mmCIF file of C-alpha atoms in Angstrom:
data_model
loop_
_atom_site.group_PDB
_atom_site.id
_atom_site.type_symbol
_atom_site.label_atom_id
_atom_site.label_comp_id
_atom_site.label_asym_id
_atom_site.label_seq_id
_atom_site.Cartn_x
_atom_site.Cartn_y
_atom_site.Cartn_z
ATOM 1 C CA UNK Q 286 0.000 0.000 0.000
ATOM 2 C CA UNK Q 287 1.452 3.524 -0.864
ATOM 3 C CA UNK Q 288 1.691 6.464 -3.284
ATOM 4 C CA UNK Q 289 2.874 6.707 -6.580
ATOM 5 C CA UNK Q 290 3.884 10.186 -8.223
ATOM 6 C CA UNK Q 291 2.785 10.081 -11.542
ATOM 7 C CA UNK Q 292 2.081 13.234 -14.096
ATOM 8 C CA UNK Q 293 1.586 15.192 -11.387
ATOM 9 C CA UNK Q 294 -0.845 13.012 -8.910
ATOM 10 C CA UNK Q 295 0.034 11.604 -6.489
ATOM 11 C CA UNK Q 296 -1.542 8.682 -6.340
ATOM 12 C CA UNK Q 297 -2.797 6.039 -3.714
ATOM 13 C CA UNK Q 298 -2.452 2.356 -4.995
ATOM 14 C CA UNK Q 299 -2.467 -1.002 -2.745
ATOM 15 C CA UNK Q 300 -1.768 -4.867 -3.777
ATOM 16 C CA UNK Q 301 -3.544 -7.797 -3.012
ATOM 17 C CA UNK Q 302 -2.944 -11.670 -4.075
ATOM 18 C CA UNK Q 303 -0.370 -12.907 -6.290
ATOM 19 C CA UNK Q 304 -0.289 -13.799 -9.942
ATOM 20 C CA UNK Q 305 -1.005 -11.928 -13.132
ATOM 21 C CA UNK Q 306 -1.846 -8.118 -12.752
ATOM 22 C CA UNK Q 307 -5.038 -6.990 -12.529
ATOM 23 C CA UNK Q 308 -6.440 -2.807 -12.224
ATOM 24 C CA UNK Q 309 -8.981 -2.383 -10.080
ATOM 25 C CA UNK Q 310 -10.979 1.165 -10.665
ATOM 26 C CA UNK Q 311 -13.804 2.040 -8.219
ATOM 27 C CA UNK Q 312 -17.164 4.049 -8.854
ATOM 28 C CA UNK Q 313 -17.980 7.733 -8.266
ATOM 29 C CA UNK Q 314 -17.279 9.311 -4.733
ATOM 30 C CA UNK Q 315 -15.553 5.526 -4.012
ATOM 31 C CA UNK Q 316 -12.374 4.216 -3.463
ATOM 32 C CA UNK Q 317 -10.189 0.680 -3.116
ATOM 33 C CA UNK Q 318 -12.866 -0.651 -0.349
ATOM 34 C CA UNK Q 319 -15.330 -0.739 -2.609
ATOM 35 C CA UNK Q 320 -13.750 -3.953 -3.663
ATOM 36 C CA UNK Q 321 -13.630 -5.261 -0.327
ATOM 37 C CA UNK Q 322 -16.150 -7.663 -0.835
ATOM 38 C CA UNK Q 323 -15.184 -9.707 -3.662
ATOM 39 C CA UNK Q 324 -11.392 -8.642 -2.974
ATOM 40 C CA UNK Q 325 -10.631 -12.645 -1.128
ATOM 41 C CA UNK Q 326 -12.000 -14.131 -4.322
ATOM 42 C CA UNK Q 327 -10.340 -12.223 -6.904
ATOM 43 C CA UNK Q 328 -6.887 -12.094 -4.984
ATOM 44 C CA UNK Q 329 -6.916 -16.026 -5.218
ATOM 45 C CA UNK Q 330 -6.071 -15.868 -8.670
ATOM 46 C CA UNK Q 331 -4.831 -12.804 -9.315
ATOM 47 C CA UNK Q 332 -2.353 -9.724 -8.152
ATOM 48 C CA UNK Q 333 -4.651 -7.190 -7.450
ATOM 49 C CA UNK Q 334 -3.687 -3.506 -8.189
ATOM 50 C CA UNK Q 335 -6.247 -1.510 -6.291
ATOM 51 C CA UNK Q 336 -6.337 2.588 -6.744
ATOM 52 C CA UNK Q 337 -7.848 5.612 -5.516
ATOM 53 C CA UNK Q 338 -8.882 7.990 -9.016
ATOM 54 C CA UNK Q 339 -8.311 11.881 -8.682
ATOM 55 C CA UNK Q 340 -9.999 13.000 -6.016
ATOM 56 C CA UNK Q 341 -11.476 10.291 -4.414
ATOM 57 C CA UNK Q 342 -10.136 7.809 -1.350
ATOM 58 C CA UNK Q 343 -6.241 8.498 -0.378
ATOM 59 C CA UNK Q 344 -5.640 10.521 -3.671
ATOM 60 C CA UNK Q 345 -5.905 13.922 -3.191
ATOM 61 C CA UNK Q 346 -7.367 16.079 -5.764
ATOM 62 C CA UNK Q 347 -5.238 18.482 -8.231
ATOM 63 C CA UNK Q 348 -5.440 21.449 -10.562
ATOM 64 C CA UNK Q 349 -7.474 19.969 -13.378
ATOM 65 C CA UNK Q 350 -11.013 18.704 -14.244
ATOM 66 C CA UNK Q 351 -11.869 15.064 -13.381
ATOM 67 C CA UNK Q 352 -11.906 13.933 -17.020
ATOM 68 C CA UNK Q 353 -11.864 10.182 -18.246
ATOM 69 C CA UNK Q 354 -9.316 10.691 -20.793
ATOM 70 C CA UNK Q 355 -6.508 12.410 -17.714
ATOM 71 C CA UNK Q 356 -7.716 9.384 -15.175
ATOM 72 C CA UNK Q 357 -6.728 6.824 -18.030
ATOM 73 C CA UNK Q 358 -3.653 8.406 -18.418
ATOM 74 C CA UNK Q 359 -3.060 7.887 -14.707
ATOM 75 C CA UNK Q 360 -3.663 4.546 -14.835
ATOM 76 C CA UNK Q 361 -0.719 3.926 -17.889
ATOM 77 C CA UNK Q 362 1.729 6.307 -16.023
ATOM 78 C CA UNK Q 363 0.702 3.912 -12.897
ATOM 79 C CA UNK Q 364 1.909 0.628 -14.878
ATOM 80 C CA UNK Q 365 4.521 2.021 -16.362
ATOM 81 C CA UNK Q 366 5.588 3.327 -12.873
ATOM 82 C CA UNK Q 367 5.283 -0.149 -11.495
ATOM 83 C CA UNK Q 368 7.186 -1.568 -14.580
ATOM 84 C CA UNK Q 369 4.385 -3.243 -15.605
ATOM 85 C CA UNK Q 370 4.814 -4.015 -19.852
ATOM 86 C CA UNK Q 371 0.532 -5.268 -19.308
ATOM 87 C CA UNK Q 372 -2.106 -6.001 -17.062
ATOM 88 C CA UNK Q 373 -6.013 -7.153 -16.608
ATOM 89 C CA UNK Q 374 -7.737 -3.566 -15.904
ATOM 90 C CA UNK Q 375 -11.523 -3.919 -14.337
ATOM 91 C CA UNK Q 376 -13.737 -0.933 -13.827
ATOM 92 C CA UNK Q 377 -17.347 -0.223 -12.016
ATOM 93 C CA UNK Q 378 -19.157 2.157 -12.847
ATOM 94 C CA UNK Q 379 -17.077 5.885 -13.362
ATOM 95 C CA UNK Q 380 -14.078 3.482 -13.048
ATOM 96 C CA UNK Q 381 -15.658 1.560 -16.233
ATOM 97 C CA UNK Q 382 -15.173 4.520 -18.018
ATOM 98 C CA UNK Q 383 -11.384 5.142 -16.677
ATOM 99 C CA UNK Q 384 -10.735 1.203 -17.898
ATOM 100 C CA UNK Q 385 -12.228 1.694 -20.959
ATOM 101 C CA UNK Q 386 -10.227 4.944 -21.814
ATOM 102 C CA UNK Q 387 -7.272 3.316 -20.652
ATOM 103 C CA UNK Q 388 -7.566 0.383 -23.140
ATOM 104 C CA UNK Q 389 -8.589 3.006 -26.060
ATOM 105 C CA UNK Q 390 -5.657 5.315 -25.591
ATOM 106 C CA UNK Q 391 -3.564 2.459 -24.025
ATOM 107 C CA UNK Q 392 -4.166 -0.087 -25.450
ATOM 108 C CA UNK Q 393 -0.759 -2.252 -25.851
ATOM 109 C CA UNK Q 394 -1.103 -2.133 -22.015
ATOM 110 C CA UNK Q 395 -4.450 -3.660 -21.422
ATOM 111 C CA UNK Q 396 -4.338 -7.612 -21.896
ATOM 112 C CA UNK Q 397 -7.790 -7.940 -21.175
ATOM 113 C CA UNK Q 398 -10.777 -5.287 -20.025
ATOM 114 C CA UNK Q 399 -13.673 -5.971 -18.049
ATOM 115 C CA UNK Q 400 -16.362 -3.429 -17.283
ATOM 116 C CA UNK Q 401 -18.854 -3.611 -14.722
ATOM 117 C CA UNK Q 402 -22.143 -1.965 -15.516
ATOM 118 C CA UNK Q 403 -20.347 1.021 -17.809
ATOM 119 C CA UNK Q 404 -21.992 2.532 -20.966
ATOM 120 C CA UNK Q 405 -20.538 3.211 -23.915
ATOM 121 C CA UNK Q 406 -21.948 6.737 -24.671
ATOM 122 C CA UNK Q 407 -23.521 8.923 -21.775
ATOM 123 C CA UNK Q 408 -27.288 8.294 -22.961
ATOM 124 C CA UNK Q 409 -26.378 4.691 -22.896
ATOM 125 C CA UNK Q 410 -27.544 5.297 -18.419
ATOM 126 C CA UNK Q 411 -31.391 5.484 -17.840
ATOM 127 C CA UNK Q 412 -32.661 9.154 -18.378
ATOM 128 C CA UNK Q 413 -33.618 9.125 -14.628
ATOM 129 C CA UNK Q 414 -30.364 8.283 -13.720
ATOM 130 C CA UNK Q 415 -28.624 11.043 -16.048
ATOM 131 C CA UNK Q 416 -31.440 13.547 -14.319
ATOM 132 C CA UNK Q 417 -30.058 12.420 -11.042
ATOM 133 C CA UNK Q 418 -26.020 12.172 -12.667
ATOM 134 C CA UNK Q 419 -26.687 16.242 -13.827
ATOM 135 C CA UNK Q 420 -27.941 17.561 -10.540
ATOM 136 C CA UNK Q 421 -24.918 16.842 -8.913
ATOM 137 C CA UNK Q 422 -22.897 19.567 -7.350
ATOM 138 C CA UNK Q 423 -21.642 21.270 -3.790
ATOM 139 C CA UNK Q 424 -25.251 21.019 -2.592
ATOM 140 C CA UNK Q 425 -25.739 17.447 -3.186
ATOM 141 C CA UNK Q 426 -22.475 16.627 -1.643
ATOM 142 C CA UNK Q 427 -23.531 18.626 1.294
ATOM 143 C CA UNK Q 428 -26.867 16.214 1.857
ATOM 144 C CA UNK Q 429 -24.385 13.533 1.436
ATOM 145 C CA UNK Q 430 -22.780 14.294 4.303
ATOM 146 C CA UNK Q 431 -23.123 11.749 6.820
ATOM 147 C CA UNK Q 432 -23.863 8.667 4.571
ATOM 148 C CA UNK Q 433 -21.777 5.681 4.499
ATOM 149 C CA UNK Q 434 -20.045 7.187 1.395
ATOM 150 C CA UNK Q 435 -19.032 10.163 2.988
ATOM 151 C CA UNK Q 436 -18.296 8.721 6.208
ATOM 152 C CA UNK Q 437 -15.153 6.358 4.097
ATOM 153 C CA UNK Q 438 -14.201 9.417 2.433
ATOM 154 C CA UNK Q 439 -14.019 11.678 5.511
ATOM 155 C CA UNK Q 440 -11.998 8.244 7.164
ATOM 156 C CA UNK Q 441 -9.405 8.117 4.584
ATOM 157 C CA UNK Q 442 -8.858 11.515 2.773
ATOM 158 C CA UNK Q 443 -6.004 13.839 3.035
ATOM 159 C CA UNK Q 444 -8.469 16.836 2.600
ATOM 160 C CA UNK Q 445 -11.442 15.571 4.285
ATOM 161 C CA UNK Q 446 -12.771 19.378 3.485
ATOM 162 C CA UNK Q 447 -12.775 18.362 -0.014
ATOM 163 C CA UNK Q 448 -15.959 16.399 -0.216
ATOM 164 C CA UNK Q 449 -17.934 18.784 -1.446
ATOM 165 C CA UNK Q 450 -15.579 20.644 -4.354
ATOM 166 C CA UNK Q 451 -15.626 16.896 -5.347
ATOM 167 C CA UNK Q 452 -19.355 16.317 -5.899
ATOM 168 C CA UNK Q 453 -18.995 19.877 -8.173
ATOM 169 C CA UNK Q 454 -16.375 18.086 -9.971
ATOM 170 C CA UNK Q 455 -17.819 15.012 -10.106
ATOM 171 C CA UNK Q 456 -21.257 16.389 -11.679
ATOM 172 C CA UNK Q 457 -19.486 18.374 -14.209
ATOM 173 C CA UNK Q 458 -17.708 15.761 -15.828
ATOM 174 C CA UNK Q 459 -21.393 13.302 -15.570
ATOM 175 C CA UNK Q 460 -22.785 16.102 -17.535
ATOM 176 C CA UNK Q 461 -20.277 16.006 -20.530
ATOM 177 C CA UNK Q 462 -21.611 14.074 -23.333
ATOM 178 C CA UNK Q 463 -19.445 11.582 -24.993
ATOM 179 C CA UNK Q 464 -20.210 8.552 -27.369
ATOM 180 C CA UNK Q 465 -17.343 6.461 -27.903
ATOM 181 C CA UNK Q 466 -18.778 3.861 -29.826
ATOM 182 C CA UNK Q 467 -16.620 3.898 -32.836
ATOM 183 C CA UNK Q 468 -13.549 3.373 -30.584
ATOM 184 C CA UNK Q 469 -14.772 0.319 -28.396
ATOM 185 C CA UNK Q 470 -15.786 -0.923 -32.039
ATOM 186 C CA UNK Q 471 -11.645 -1.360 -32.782
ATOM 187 C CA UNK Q 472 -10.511 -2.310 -29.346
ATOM 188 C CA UNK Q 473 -7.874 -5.151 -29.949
ATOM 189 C CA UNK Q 474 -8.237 -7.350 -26.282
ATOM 190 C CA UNK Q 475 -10.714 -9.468 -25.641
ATOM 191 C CA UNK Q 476 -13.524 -7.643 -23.429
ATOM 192 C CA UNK Q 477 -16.023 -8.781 -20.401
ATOM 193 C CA UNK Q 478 -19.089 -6.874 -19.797
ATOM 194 C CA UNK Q 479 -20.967 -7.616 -17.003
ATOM 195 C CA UNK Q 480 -24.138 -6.017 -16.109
ATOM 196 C CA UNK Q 481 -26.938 -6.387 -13.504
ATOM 197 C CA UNK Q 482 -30.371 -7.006 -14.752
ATOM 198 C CA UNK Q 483 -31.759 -4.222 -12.412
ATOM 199 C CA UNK Q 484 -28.823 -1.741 -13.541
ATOM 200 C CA UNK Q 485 -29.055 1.515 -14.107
ATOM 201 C CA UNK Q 486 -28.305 0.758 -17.887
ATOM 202 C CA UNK Q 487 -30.766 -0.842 -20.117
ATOM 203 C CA UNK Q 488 -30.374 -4.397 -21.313
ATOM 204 C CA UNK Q 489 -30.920 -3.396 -24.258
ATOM 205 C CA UNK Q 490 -27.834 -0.761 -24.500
ATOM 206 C CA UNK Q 491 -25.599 -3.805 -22.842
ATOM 207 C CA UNK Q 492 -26.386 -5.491 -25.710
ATOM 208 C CA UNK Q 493 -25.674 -2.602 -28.448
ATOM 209 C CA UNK Q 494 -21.912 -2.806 -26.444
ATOM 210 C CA UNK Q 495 -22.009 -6.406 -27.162
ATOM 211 C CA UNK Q 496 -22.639 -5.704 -30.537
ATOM 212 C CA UNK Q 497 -19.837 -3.361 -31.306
ATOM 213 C CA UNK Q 498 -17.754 -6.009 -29.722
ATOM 214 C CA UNK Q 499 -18.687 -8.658 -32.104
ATOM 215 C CA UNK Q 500 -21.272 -10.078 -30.224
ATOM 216 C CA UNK Q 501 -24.883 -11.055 -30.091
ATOM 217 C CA UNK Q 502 -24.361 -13.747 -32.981
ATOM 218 C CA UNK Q 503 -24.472 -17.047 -33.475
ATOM 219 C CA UNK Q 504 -21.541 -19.026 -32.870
ATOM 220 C CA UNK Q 505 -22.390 -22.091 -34.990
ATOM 221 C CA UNK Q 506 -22.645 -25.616 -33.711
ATOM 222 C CA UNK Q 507 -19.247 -26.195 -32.800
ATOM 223 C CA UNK Q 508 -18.511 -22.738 -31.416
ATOM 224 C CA UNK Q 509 -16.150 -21.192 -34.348
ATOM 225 C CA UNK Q 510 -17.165 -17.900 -34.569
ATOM 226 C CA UNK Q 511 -17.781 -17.056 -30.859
ATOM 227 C CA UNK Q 512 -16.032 -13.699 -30.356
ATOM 228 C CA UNK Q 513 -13.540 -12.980 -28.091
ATOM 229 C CA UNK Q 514 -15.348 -10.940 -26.256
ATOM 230 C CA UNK Q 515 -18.168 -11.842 -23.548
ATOM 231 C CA UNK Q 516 -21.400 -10.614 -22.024
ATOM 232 C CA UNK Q 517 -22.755 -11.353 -18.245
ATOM 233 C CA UNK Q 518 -26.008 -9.919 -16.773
ATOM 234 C CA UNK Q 519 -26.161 -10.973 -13.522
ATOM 235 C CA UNK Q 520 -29.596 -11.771 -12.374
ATOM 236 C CA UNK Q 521 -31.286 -10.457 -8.872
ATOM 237 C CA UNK Q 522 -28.640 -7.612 -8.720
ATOM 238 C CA UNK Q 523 -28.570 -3.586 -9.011
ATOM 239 C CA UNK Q 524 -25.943 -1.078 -9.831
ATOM 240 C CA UNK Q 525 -25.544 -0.271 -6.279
ATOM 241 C CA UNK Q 526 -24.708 -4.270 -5.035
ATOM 242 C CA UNK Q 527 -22.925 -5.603 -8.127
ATOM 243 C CA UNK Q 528 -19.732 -5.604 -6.166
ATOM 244 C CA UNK Q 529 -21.120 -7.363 -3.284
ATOM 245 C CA UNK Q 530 -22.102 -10.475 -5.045
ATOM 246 C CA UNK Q 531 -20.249 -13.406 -5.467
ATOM 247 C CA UNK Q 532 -21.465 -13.935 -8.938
ATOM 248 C CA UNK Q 533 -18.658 -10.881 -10.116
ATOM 249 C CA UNK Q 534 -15.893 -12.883 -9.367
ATOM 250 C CA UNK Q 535 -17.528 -16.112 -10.542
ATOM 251 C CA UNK Q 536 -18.054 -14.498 -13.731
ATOM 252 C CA UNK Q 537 -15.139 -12.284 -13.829
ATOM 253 C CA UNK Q 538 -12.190 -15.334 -13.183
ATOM 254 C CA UNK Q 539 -12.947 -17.197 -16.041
ATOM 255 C CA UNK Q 540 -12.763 -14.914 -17.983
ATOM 256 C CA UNK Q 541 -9.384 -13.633 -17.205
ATOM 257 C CA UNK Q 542 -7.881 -17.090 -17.295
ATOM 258 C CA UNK Q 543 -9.624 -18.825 -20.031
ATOM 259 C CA UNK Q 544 -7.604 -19.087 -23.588
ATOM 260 C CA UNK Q 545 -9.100 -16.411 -26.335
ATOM 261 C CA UNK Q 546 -7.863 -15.380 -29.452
ATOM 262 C CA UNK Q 547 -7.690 -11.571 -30.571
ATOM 263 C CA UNK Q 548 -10.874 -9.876 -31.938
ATOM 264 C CA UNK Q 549 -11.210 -10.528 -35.213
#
């Protein structure tokens, strides 16, 4: 467990298990306990790299806007740092959309990329939940005061006072618009998305991902043209208790270990 100065962050990172690397990126207002639940089953295969995005957990915030594109940055300088040539990278939620930036601008250092209930483009989330997404700011973060979230931010922080600026920031980069559709379209590593079937993303847009990925055909009878790529929607679970559930790391493990050729 400790920092890492990288581009200008410094940034909190801790390791868990042994074996082949793999990222772990948290959601929105998280951090690395987030993962605590399905962190014993994971770290039985794997070398977990656990960090703490711009802002949130141990990493203090800097001088810039929380964008996806910066946080993937992060993430290479992180590997690099670490002397780390590749490595499995899995992100929930806000840390989806770090992973998946990471393996578009990155993308000799992703082996393979798994995504936990992430769109593709912003309108890929519920319209209730980009309502919700667009109303955050200082206010918000002020009513969140007290929660469970805030109490394991105010626990661990280095600014504790910062909870607040960070719901501004945080809202103003859930408002941005992006689509990057044509981008996961030429991703060259095999990708997992995994989804809840009470997300806060439609089935149906999991499936558009799937799509782009190569997906959502028919593999013939003896399994030929199955894609490298996968799709999981986990039943009985919600955005909020994904990463509680022991069916992440049942479907997640697999994955990460089973042989797959390139997309084709």
């Amino acid at each position: 467990m400790s920092y890492a100065e990288v581009g200008g962050l410094r940034i909190w990172y801790e390791e868990h298990g042994t074996g082949k690397p793999l990222v772990l990126l948290h959601g929105e207002y998280g951090s690395t306990e987030t993962f605590a639940p399905v962190r014993p089953a994971l770290a039985t295969r794997r070398r977990l790299i656990a960090v703490d995005l711009q802002g949130h957990g141990r990493t203090a915030d800097v001088d810039r806007p929380l964008r996806y594109e910066s946080m993937a940055d992060d993430i290479a300088a992180l590997l690099r740092h670490l002397g780390l040539p590749r490595a499995d990278v899995l992100g929930y939620s806000l840390g989806g959309g770090v992973a998946l930036r990471t393996a578009i601008q990155h993308p000799g250092l992703v082996r393979r990329l798994v995504l936990v209930s992430t769109p593709f483009r912003r309108r890929g989330w519920y319209p209730r939940t980009l309502a919700a997404m667009s109303a955050h700011d200082e206010r918000v973060g002020q009513r969140m005061r007290g929660t469970p979230l805030h109490e394991r931010y105010a626990r661990v922080a280095p600014r504790p006072q910062d909870w607040q600026a960070l719901w501004a920031r945080g809202g103003e980069l859930l408002r941005r618009d992006y689509d990057w559709s044509a981008e996961v379209a030429a991703l060259p590593m095999p990708v997992l998305l995994v989804f809840a079937d009470a997300d806060e993303i439609p089935v149906s847009h999991a499936a558009e991902f799937f799509g782009l990925l190569g997906g959502g055909r028919d593999a013939g009878g003896d399994g030929t043209d199955r894609p490298a790529s996968r799709l999981a929607v986990l039943p009985g679970l919600t955005h909020y208790d994904m990463l509680t559930s022991p069916a992440l790391p049942a479907a997640v493990l697999p994955f990460l270990t089973h042989p797959a050729r390139a997309p084709g």
